[in-house]
Short mmCIF file of C-alpha atoms and ligand atoms in Angstrom, two decimals:
data_model
loop_
_atom_site.label_atom_id
_atom_site.label_comp_id
_atom_site.label_asym_id
_atom_site.label_seq_id
_atom_site.Cartn_x
_atom_site.Cartn_y
_atom_site.Cartn_z
CA MET A 1 -8.42 -9.74 -10.67
CA THR A 2 -10.80 -9.62 -7.74
CA ALA A 3 -10.88 -12.25 -5.04
CA THR A 4 -13.59 -14.79 -5.66
CA HIS A 5 -15.08 -16.20 -2.54
CA THR A 6 -16.60 -19.51 -3.42
CA THR A 7 -18.32 -21.29 -0.61
CA GLU A 8 -18.39 -24.64 -2.32
CA ARG A 9 -18.55 -27.69 -0.11
CA ALA A 10 -15.41 -29.79 -0.27
CA VAL A 11 -14.32 -33.25 0.83
CA ILE A 12 -10.64 -33.72 1.69
CA ALA A 13 -8.80 -36.86 0.57
CA LYS A 14 -5.30 -37.85 1.57
CA ARG A 15 -3.11 -40.89 1.12
CA VAL A 16 0.12 -41.59 3.01
CA ASP A 17 2.55 -44.46 2.52
CA SER A 18 2.82 -45.11 6.25
CA GLY A 19 1.69 -43.71 9.57
CA THR A 20 -1.52 -41.70 9.83
CA ALA A 21 -2.55 -38.92 7.49
CA ASP A 22 -2.59 -35.43 9.00
CA THR A 23 -5.10 -33.19 7.25
CA GLU A 24 -4.77 -30.01 9.27
CA GLU A 25 -2.75 -28.05 6.75
CA ILE A 26 -4.78 -29.08 3.72
CA ARG A 27 -7.95 -28.09 5.59
CA ASP A 28 -6.41 -24.68 6.28
CA LEU A 29 -5.46 -24.32 2.64
CA ALA A 30 -8.96 -25.36 1.53
CA ARG A 31 -10.50 -22.76 3.80
CA ALA A 32 -7.98 -20.19 2.57
CA ALA A 33 -9.28 -20.86 -0.94
CA GLY A 34 -12.81 -20.28 0.27
CA TYR A 35 -14.10 -23.87 0.52
CA GLU A 36 -16.19 -25.27 3.31
CA VAL A 37 -14.71 -28.60 4.36
CA VAL A 38 -17.55 -31.04 4.98
CA GLY A 39 -15.78 -34.37 5.19
CA GLU A 40 -12.57 -36.29 4.75
CA ILE A 41 -11.25 -39.65 3.62
CA THR A 42 -7.75 -40.80 4.46
CA GLN A 43 -5.84 -43.96 3.65
CA THR A 44 -2.48 -45.49 4.49
CA ARG A 45 -1.29 -47.59 1.55
CA THR A 46 0.99 -47.49 -1.45
CA GLU A 47 -0.17 -45.40 -4.38
CA ASP A 48 -2.60 -47.08 -6.74
CA PRO A 49 -1.55 -46.22 -10.31
CA ALA A 50 -5.12 -45.88 -11.57
CA TYR A 51 -6.96 -44.31 -8.64
CA HIS A 52 -4.24 -43.14 -6.28
CA LEU A 53 -6.33 -44.50 -3.37
CA GLY A 54 -7.51 -48.08 -3.29
CA GLU A 55 -10.60 -48.69 -5.39
CA GLY A 56 -12.75 -49.46 -2.37
CA LYS A 57 -11.69 -46.16 -0.80
CA VAL A 58 -12.69 -44.29 -3.93
CA THR A 59 -16.18 -45.78 -3.62
CA ARG A 60 -16.28 -44.63 0.01
CA LEU A 61 -15.14 -41.20 -1.11
CA SER A 62 -17.91 -41.09 -3.67
CA ASN A 63 -20.47 -41.95 -1.00
CA VAL A 64 -19.26 -39.20 1.33
CA VAL A 65 -19.36 -36.69 -1.54
CA ALA A 66 -22.94 -37.71 -2.41
CA ARG A 67 -24.09 -37.67 1.21
CA GLU A 68 -22.59 -34.25 1.94
CA GLY A 69 -23.60 -32.73 -1.38
CA ALA A 70 -19.97 -31.71 -2.00
CA ALA A 71 -18.97 -30.00 -5.23
CA VAL A 72 -15.24 -30.59 -4.95
CA VAL A 73 -12.78 -33.26 -3.81
CA ILE A 74 -9.42 -31.91 -2.68
CA PHE A 75 -6.48 -34.32 -2.57
CA ASP A 76 -3.50 -33.51 -0.39
CA ASN A 77 -1.41 -35.48 -2.88
CA THR A 78 -0.19 -34.92 -6.39
CA LEU A 79 -2.50 -36.60 -8.86
CA GLY A 80 -1.53 -37.65 -12.34
CA PRO A 81 -3.86 -36.62 -15.18
CA TYR A 82 -5.22 -40.16 -15.54
CA GLN A 83 -5.80 -40.58 -11.84
CA THR A 84 -7.75 -37.35 -11.83
CA TYR A 85 -9.79 -38.58 -14.76
CA ASN A 86 -10.45 -42.02 -13.26
CA ILE A 87 -11.45 -40.69 -9.85
CA GLY A 88 -13.73 -38.16 -11.51
CA ASN A 89 -15.53 -41.00 -13.27
CA GLU A 90 -16.33 -42.65 -9.93
CA LEU A 91 -17.76 -39.49 -8.37
CA PRO A 92 -21.24 -38.01 -8.76
CA GLU A 93 -21.72 -35.86 -11.88
CA ARG A 94 -19.96 -32.50 -12.12
CA VAL A 95 -17.84 -32.97 -8.98
CA ARG A 96 -14.39 -31.45 -9.51
CA VAL A 97 -11.18 -33.18 -8.43
CA ILE A 98 -8.23 -30.97 -7.54
CA ASP A 99 -4.90 -31.78 -5.96
CA ARG A 100 -2.74 -29.92 -3.48
CA PHE A 101 -0.88 -27.87 -6.05
CA ARG A 102 -4.01 -26.92 -7.98
CA LEU A 103 -5.44 -25.73 -4.70
CA ILE A 104 -2.41 -23.59 -3.92
CA LEU A 105 -2.62 -22.13 -7.40
CA GLU A 106 -6.28 -21.30 -6.84
CA ILE A 107 -5.37 -19.41 -3.68
CA PHE A 108 -2.57 -17.56 -5.41
CA GLY A 109 -4.90 -16.74 -8.29
CA GLN A 110 -7.42 -15.23 -5.91
CA ARG A 111 -4.80 -13.13 -4.12
CA ALA A 112 -2.85 -11.95 -7.12
CA GLN A 113 -3.59 -8.28 -7.45
CA THR A 114 -0.58 -6.79 -9.13
CA ARG A 115 0.45 -7.44 -12.71
CA LYS A 116 3.56 -9.18 -11.46
CA ALA A 117 1.67 -11.50 -9.13
CA GLN A 118 -0.79 -12.35 -11.89
CA LEU A 119 2.01 -13.20 -14.27
CA GLN A 120 3.63 -15.37 -11.65
CA VAL A 121 0.41 -17.29 -11.09
CA GLU A 122 0.01 -17.74 -14.84
CA LEU A 123 3.59 -18.93 -15.09
CA ALA A 124 3.02 -21.42 -12.28
CA GLU A 125 -0.14 -22.71 -13.95
CA LEU A 126 1.62 -23.19 -17.25
CA ARG A 127 4.52 -24.95 -15.59
CA TYR A 128 2.00 -27.24 -13.91
CA GLU A 129 0.30 -27.94 -17.19
CA LEU A 130 3.37 -28.43 -19.39
CA PRO A 131 4.44 -31.92 -18.25
CA ARG A 132 0.81 -33.01 -18.37
CA ALA A 133 0.42 -31.85 -21.94
CA GLU A 134 3.72 -33.52 -22.81
CA ALA A 135 2.57 -36.79 -21.24
CA LYS A 136 -0.67 -36.72 -23.15
CA ALA A 137 1.05 -35.94 -26.40
CA SER A 138 3.59 -38.73 -26.09
CA LEU A 139 0.98 -41.28 -25.02
CA ALA A 140 -1.17 -40.31 -27.98
CA LYS A 141 1.79 -40.62 -30.32
CA ARG A 142 2.67 -44.08 -29.06
CA ASP A 143 -0.92 -45.18 -29.27
CA GLU A 144 -1.94 -45.95 -32.83
CA ARG A 145 -5.62 -45.96 -32.04
CA PRO A 146 -7.25 -43.53 -34.45
CA GLY A 147 -9.33 -41.80 -31.76
CA PHE A 148 -6.15 -40.70 -30.05
CA MET A 149 -4.47 -39.22 -33.10
CA GLY A 150 -6.57 -36.09 -33.13
CA LEU A 151 -5.96 -35.65 -29.43
CA GLY A 152 -2.25 -36.16 -30.00
CA GLU A 153 -1.99 -33.52 -32.65
CA TYR A 154 -3.98 -31.12 -30.59
CA ASP A 155 -1.85 -31.73 -27.53
CA GLU A 156 1.37 -31.30 -29.40
CA SER A 157 0.35 -27.87 -30.53
CA ARG A 158 -0.88 -27.21 -27.00
CA GLU A 159 2.60 -28.08 -25.78
CA GLU A 160 4.19 -25.59 -28.17
CA ASP A 161 1.61 -23.04 -27.19
CA ILE A 162 2.40 -23.44 -23.48
CA LYS A 163 6.12 -23.12 -24.12
CA LYS A 164 5.60 -19.94 -26.06
CA GLN A 165 3.39 -18.46 -23.38
CA ILE A 166 5.94 -19.35 -20.71
CA SER A 167 8.64 -17.59 -22.62
CA ASN A 168 6.48 -14.47 -23.14
CA ILE A 169 5.62 -14.29 -19.47
CA ARG A 170 9.28 -14.68 -18.54
CA ASP A 171 10.15 -11.74 -20.76
CA GLU A 172 7.50 -9.55 -19.23
CA LEU A 173 8.49 -10.55 -15.69
CA GLU A 174 12.08 -9.76 -16.49
CA SER A 175 11.23 -6.27 -17.59
CA ILE A 176 9.17 -5.72 -14.44
CA GLU A 177 12.11 -6.91 -12.39
CA GLU A 178 14.41 -4.57 -14.25
CA THR A 179 12.15 -1.68 -13.25
CA GLU A 180 12.16 -2.88 -9.66
CA ARG A 181 15.93 -3.16 -9.62
CA HIS A 182 16.17 0.37 -10.89
CA ARG A 183 13.78 1.58 -8.23
CA ARG A 184 15.76 -0.19 -5.51
CA GLU A 185 18.95 1.48 -6.67
CA GLN A 186 17.28 4.87 -6.66
CA ARG A 187 16.06 4.28 -3.15
CA ARG A 188 19.47 3.28 -1.97
CA GLU A 189 20.96 6.35 -3.58
CA SER A 190 18.34 8.41 -1.81
CA GLY A 191 19.88 7.32 1.47
CA PHE A 192 17.45 4.63 2.49
CA ASP A 193 18.46 1.36 4.07
CA LEU A 194 16.42 -1.52 2.73
CA VAL A 195 14.90 -3.96 5.20
CA ALA A 196 12.88 -6.98 4.07
CA LEU A 197 10.41 -9.09 6.01
CA ALA A 198 10.47 -12.80 5.27
CA GLY A 199 8.90 -15.87 6.81
CA TYR A 200 6.07 -18.34 6.63
CA THR A 201 2.59 -17.33 5.75
CA ASN A 202 0.59 -16.17 8.78
CA ALA A 203 3.69 -15.43 10.90
CA GLY A 204 2.64 -11.80 11.20
CA LYS A 205 4.85 -10.02 8.64
CA SER A 206 2.21 -7.59 7.44
CA THR A 207 1.14 -6.81 11.00
CA LEU A 208 4.76 -6.10 11.91
CA LEU A 209 5.22 -3.88 8.87
CA ARG A 210 2.30 -1.75 9.98
CA ARG A 211 3.87 -1.45 13.43
CA LEU A 212 7.23 -0.38 12.09
CA ALA A 213 6.10 1.89 9.32
CA ASP A 214 5.12 5.50 9.21
CA ASP A 215 1.87 6.05 7.39
CA LEU A 216 3.49 6.64 4.09
CA ASP A 217 3.36 3.95 1.46
CA VAL A 218 6.05 4.35 -1.13
CA ASP A 219 4.81 1.91 -3.71
CA GLU A 220 2.53 3.12 -6.39
CA ASN A 221 0.08 0.26 -6.07
CA ASP A 222 -0.99 1.02 -2.53
CA ASP A 223 -4.65 0.50 -3.32
CA LEU A 224 -3.82 -3.01 -4.43
CA HIS A 225 -2.83 -4.03 -0.93
CA PRO A 226 -5.98 -3.82 1.15
CA ASP A 227 -4.32 -6.05 3.75
CA LEU A 228 -1.81 -3.31 4.40
CA ASP A 229 -4.38 -0.62 4.98
CA THR A 230 -3.58 0.82 8.40
CA THR A 231 -7.21 0.55 9.36
CA ALA A 232 -7.69 -2.99 8.11
CA GLU A 233 -6.86 -6.02 10.19
CA SER A 234 -4.55 -8.71 8.93
CA GLU A 235 -6.60 -11.75 8.29
CA ASP A 236 -5.99 -15.05 9.97
CA ARG A 237 -5.80 -16.89 6.72
CA LEU A 238 -2.95 -18.09 4.57
CA PHE A 239 -1.26 -16.01 1.89
CA THR A 240 -2.90 -12.71 2.69
CA THR A 241 0.01 -11.01 1.01
CA LEU A 242 0.96 -11.87 -2.52
CA GLY A 243 3.37 -9.51 -4.10
CA THR A 244 5.38 -7.00 -2.19
CA THR A 245 4.66 -3.68 -0.56
CA THR A 246 7.21 -1.20 0.68
CA ARG A 247 6.76 1.34 3.41
CA ARG A 248 8.92 4.00 4.94
CA ALA A 249 9.92 3.72 8.58
CA LYS A 250 12.02 5.79 10.94
CA VAL A 251 14.51 3.68 12.88
CA GLY A 252 16.67 5.79 15.19
CA LYS A 253 18.05 8.49 12.91
CA ARG A 254 17.61 6.45 9.79
CA GLU A 255 14.99 6.45 7.12
CA VAL A 256 14.43 2.81 6.33
CA LEU A 257 12.32 1.20 3.65
CA VAL A 258 10.64 -1.96 4.86
CA THR A 259 9.28 -4.43 2.32
CA ASP A 260 6.66 -7.04 3.08
CA THR A 261 6.87 -10.24 1.03
CA VAL A 262 4.88 -13.31 0.16
CA GLY A 263 4.87 -15.95 2.90
CA PHE A 264 6.70 -19.24 2.56
CA ILE A 265 4.85 -22.52 2.80
CA GLN A 266 6.00 -26.07 3.40
CA ASP A 267 6.26 -28.61 0.60
CA LEU A 268 5.96 -26.19 -2.24
CA PRO A 269 6.84 -27.95 -5.45
CA HIS A 270 9.94 -26.50 -7.01
CA TRP A 271 8.16 -25.23 -10.14
CA LEU A 272 5.92 -23.16 -7.92
CA VAL A 273 8.80 -21.81 -5.87
CA GLU A 274 10.54 -21.01 -9.14
CA SER A 275 7.56 -19.00 -10.35
CA PHE A 276 7.54 -16.87 -7.24
CA LYS A 277 11.26 -16.51 -6.84
CA SER A 278 11.37 -13.00 -8.17
CA THR A 279 8.93 -12.05 -5.43
CA LEU A 280 11.86 -12.62 -3.12
CA GLY A 281 14.01 -10.16 -5.03
CA SER A 282 13.47 -7.54 -2.36
CA VAL A 283 14.65 -10.04 0.23
CA TYR A 284 17.77 -10.99 -1.68
CA HIS A 285 18.75 -7.38 -2.21
CA ALA A 286 18.00 -6.04 1.22
CA ASP A 287 20.54 -4.63 3.67
CA LEU A 288 18.86 -6.62 6.43
CA VAL A 289 16.34 -9.47 6.52
CA LEU A 290 13.86 -9.89 9.36
CA LEU A 291 12.83 -13.53 9.46
CA VAL A 292 9.49 -13.64 11.27
CA VAL A 293 8.25 -16.76 13.06
CA ASP A 294 5.19 -17.48 15.17
CA ILE A 295 6.45 -18.30 18.69
CA SER A 296 3.10 -19.81 19.67
CA GLU A 297 3.80 -22.79 17.43
CA SER A 298 5.66 -25.86 18.68
CA VAL A 299 9.47 -25.88 18.72
CA GLU A 300 9.47 -28.65 16.10
CA GLU A 301 7.25 -26.67 13.78
CA ILE A 302 9.27 -23.47 14.19
CA ARG A 303 12.51 -25.38 13.66
CA GLU A 304 11.26 -26.92 10.46
CA LYS A 305 10.09 -23.56 9.18
CA LEU A 306 13.38 -21.88 10.07
CA VAL A 307 15.33 -24.56 8.22
CA THR A 308 13.19 -24.19 5.09
CA SER A 309 13.39 -20.40 5.27
CA HIS A 310 17.17 -20.48 5.56
CA ASP A 311 17.35 -22.90 2.64
CA THR A 312 15.26 -20.51 0.56
CA LEU A 313 17.36 -17.53 1.55
CA TYR A 314 20.72 -19.23 1.60
CA GLU A 315 21.50 -19.29 -2.10
CA ARG A 316 21.26 -15.62 -2.84
CA ASN A 317 20.98 -13.67 0.35
CA GLU A 318 24.02 -11.77 1.59
CA ALA A 319 22.40 -9.54 4.16
CA PRO A 320 22.42 -10.31 7.87
CA ILE A 321 19.30 -12.14 9.10
CA VAL A 322 17.61 -11.31 12.39
CA THR A 323 15.00 -13.76 13.62
CA VAL A 324 11.89 -12.12 15.03
CA LEU A 325 9.87 -14.28 17.41
CA ASN A 326 6.40 -12.84 16.99
CA LYS A 327 3.13 -13.32 18.88
CA THR A 328 4.73 -13.32 22.36
CA ASP A 329 1.36 -12.19 23.68
CA MET A 330 0.08 -15.73 23.09
CA VAL A 331 2.63 -17.46 25.36
CA ASP A 332 4.11 -16.69 28.78
CA ASP A 333 7.66 -15.45 29.39
CA GLU A 334 8.85 -18.85 30.55
CA GLU A 335 7.72 -20.41 27.28
CA VAL A 336 9.38 -17.68 25.21
CA GLN A 337 12.63 -18.36 27.06
CA ARG A 338 12.35 -22.13 26.71
CA LYS A 339 11.70 -21.90 22.97
CA THR A 340 14.40 -19.28 22.45
CA ASP A 341 16.91 -21.63 24.10
CA ALA A 342 15.72 -24.63 22.10
CA LEU A 343 16.11 -22.70 18.85
CA SER A 344 19.36 -20.95 19.69
CA SER A 345 21.47 -22.76 17.07
CA LEU A 346 19.10 -21.80 14.24
CA ALA A 347 18.12 -18.41 15.57
CA PRO A 348 20.93 -16.95 17.64
CA ASN A 349 20.09 -13.77 19.49
CA PRO A 350 16.51 -13.32 18.25
CA VAL A 351 14.18 -10.45 19.12
CA ALA A 352 10.85 -11.40 20.71
CA VAL A 353 7.93 -9.09 19.97
CA SER A 354 4.21 -8.91 19.66
CA ALA A 355 3.38 -7.10 16.46
CA LYS A 356 -0.30 -7.10 17.25
CA GLN A 357 0.03 -5.66 20.76
CA GLY A 358 3.00 -3.50 19.87
CA LEU A 359 5.26 -5.09 22.50
CA LYS A 360 9.07 -4.70 22.28
CA ILE A 361 8.88 -2.96 18.93
CA ASP A 362 11.44 -0.45 20.22
CA ASP A 363 13.88 -3.27 20.93
CA LEU A 364 13.44 -4.44 17.38
CA ALA A 365 14.01 -0.93 16.03
CA ASP A 366 17.24 -0.67 18.06
CA ARG A 367 18.37 -3.97 16.70
CA ILE A 368 17.61 -2.96 13.11
CA ASP A 369 19.59 0.23 13.64
CA HIS A 370 22.47 -1.77 15.08
CA GLU A 371 22.58 -4.36 12.27
CA LEU A 372 22.49 -1.91 9.38
CA PRO A 373 25.72 -0.44 8.05
CA ASP A 374 26.97 2.33 10.31
CA TYR A 375 26.26 5.92 9.49
CA GLU A 376 29.26 8.14 8.99
CA ARG A 377 29.66 11.74 10.14
CA GLU A 378 30.52 14.58 7.79
CA ARG A 379 31.14 18.30 8.11
CA LEU A 380 31.03 20.43 4.99
CA VAL A 381 31.99 24.08 4.64
CA LEU A 382 30.22 25.67 1.69
CA PRO A 383 30.15 29.10 0.02
CA MET A 384 27.00 31.13 0.57
CA THR A 385 25.23 30.78 -2.78
CA ASP A 386 21.84 29.74 -4.13
CA ASP A 387 23.28 26.42 -5.25
CA THR A 388 24.46 25.79 -1.71
CA MET A 389 20.92 26.26 -0.48
CA SER A 390 19.71 23.52 -2.77
CA LEU A 391 22.55 21.25 -1.64
CA VAL A 392 21.60 21.90 1.98
CA SER A 393 18.04 20.85 1.28
CA TRP A 394 19.28 17.78 -0.60
CA ILE A 395 21.29 16.83 2.48
CA HIS A 396 18.22 17.33 4.65
CA ASP A 397 16.35 14.91 2.41
CA HIS A 398 19.04 12.24 2.40
CA ALA A 399 20.76 12.44 5.76
CA SER A 400 20.27 13.15 9.42
CA VAL A 401 21.36 16.78 9.86
CA GLU A 402 22.77 17.83 13.23
CA THR A 403 23.65 21.50 12.80
CA VAL A 404 23.70 24.11 10.05
CA ASP A 405 25.48 27.44 10.63
CA TYR A 406 24.83 30.27 8.24
CA GLY A 407 27.62 32.87 8.40
CA ASP A 408 29.86 34.09 5.61
CA GLN A 409 29.95 30.46 4.80
CA VAL A 410 27.55 27.59 5.44
CA VAL A 411 28.78 24.88 7.80
CA ILE A 412 26.67 21.76 7.89
CA GLU A 413 27.20 18.70 10.05
CA PHE A 414 25.30 15.50 9.41
CA GLU A 415 25.26 11.70 9.54
CA ALA A 416 24.38 9.42 6.65
CA ARG A 417 25.07 6.20 4.82
CA PRO A 418 28.59 6.16 3.37
CA ALA A 419 27.18 6.39 -0.17
CA ILE A 420 25.32 9.57 0.68
CA ILE A 421 28.41 11.12 2.25
CA GLU A 422 30.32 10.44 -0.94
CA GLN A 423 27.62 12.00 -3.07
CA SER A 424 27.43 15.08 -0.86
CA ARG A 425 31.20 15.54 -1.10
CA ALA A 426 31.04 15.35 -4.87
CA LYS A 427 28.22 17.89 -4.99
CA ALA A 428 30.08 20.17 -2.57
CA GLY A 429 33.20 19.85 -4.72
CA ASP A 430 31.22 21.07 -7.75
CA LEU A 431 29.93 24.04 -5.77
CA VAL A 432 33.27 25.12 -4.46
CA GLY A 433 34.78 24.66 -7.90
CA ALA A 434 32.05 26.78 -9.51
CA SER A 435 32.30 29.65 -7.02
CA ALA A 436 36.11 29.81 -7.08
N1 GTP B 1 -1.81 -12.90 18.90
C1 GTP B 1 -1.11 -12.33 17.92
N2 GTP B 1 -1.54 -12.42 16.66
C2 GTP B 1 -0.80 -11.82 15.70
C3 GTP B 1 0.40 -11.12 15.97
N3 GTP B 1 0.91 -10.66 14.81
C4 GTP B 1 0.06 -11.06 13.84
N4 GTP B 1 -0.98 -11.75 14.38
C5 GTP B 1 -2.12 -12.35 13.67
O1 GTP B 1 -1.65 -13.38 12.82
C6 GTP B 1 -2.42 -13.42 11.62
C7 GTP B 1 -1.51 -13.28 10.40
O2 GTP B 1 -0.90 -12.01 10.39
P1 GTP B 1 -0.33 -11.36 9.04
O3 GTP B 1 0.38 -10.12 9.46
O4 GTP B 1 -1.39 -11.27 8.03
O5 GTP B 1 0.70 -12.49 8.62
P2 GTP B 1 1.63 -12.54 7.32
O6 GTP B 1 2.93 -13.11 7.77
O7 GTP B 1 1.67 -11.21 6.65
O8 GTP B 1 0.86 -13.61 6.43
P3 GTP B 1 0.92 -13.77 4.80
O9 GTP B 1 0.62 -12.44 4.21
O10 GTP B 1 -0.14 -14.79 4.55
O11 GTP B 1 2.29 -14.28 4.47
C8 GTP B 1 -3.43 -12.28 11.74
O12 GTP B 1 -4.62 -12.80 12.24
C9 GTP B 1 -2.78 -11.36 12.75
O13 GTP B 1 -3.73 -10.57 13.45
C10 GTP B 1 0.82 -11.03 17.35
O14 GTP B 1 1.83 -10.43 17.70
N5 GTP B 1 0.03 -11.65 18.25
MG1 MG B 2 1.08 -10.62 4.82
#
């Protein structure tokens, strides 16, 4: 699927029960989806069952849409199917009405480039549609009016259809995940520590990955991640990354695999989170999680995002979490210190960096090295045979070799993850056994 860049003109609408409506985030999301925001209507009142807004407000909305020649109205609320229909009737011809979740789905649909991401978007869409189809079907059933019967029958089969599709997609996702699990295990056995980047969208995860990583991309779908191209800039838009990409990085003596993940966002409905949960698989199974936040945001905003991130990670994550305060180039040292102190209970001992400017990346690398399970030392004495030569090269591939002495025997000293040491001992045992 290629990204479609619509430049349709959009009017934002938002209702809040009390206080004043803040439209900053929905504007950002609209722009992320490719819309040009040309106006907005907000209202503080209880929800109107038929129109969501008050009827007078809907007329105002219609006027703004007509005046600005808008093609779309974007609600920062959840609209029921009938509200959507009723509002649509009050607007000029052919103007679309979408709500917050539809909009997020549109963005995800545009960004989904891997099979897995596409399936997840489809799953999310179907989960969005299912209760709506169910509602229609049950209303039609209750309603004896003949005109509705046809609709009812149709919707009931639609409901079954959606359920079947959901189950098919789940199966396919499961098999993709199985492959990923297998790949993760192989990587671990190859001596890599697995580090995952997590955090809100736009925090700078992809930029940081590029800073940490060597050039090599270890996923097969490299070409599907233009945002990770070393020559391409990260974009200042939401959800640049959908799906995960893994790159190899050297941290101290270690070979580490760093995985970039989809960004979190506030107020995601649970069905949407559910659909993208498997995206977080690489986070849940990492040896270390780097939780990236944007230090240029307000303390309140960062705190809220940290809390949500921890909630998302809490259930299944067992790895240590290091908070990375990114974008230090945008604030002065005093502000970094003040915010670090204010956030100390949520983010104890964080590392402050600028991914973009490459500041303090070494400190972060040291910290990663420190947090990962310790390497162990090993010294093996091996007979001088051809098989030994291939074991020595295996050790070179999987460990950090300090010395190799070739005499009557081969003496090799190295450091590696405990699992690698075990494997090398077993292989050495086979060799010695065979040559005896
Ligand atoms: N000033 C400054 N900008 C940064 C820094 N790191 C990243 N950015 C900018 O922040 C924006 C988002 O960066 P990304 O790396 O795409 O963020 P992300 O967390 O991967 O975002 P998603 O993929 O949407 O989840 C881009 O415009 C980056 O250039 C930094 O250290 N300083
Ligand atoms: Mg990204």
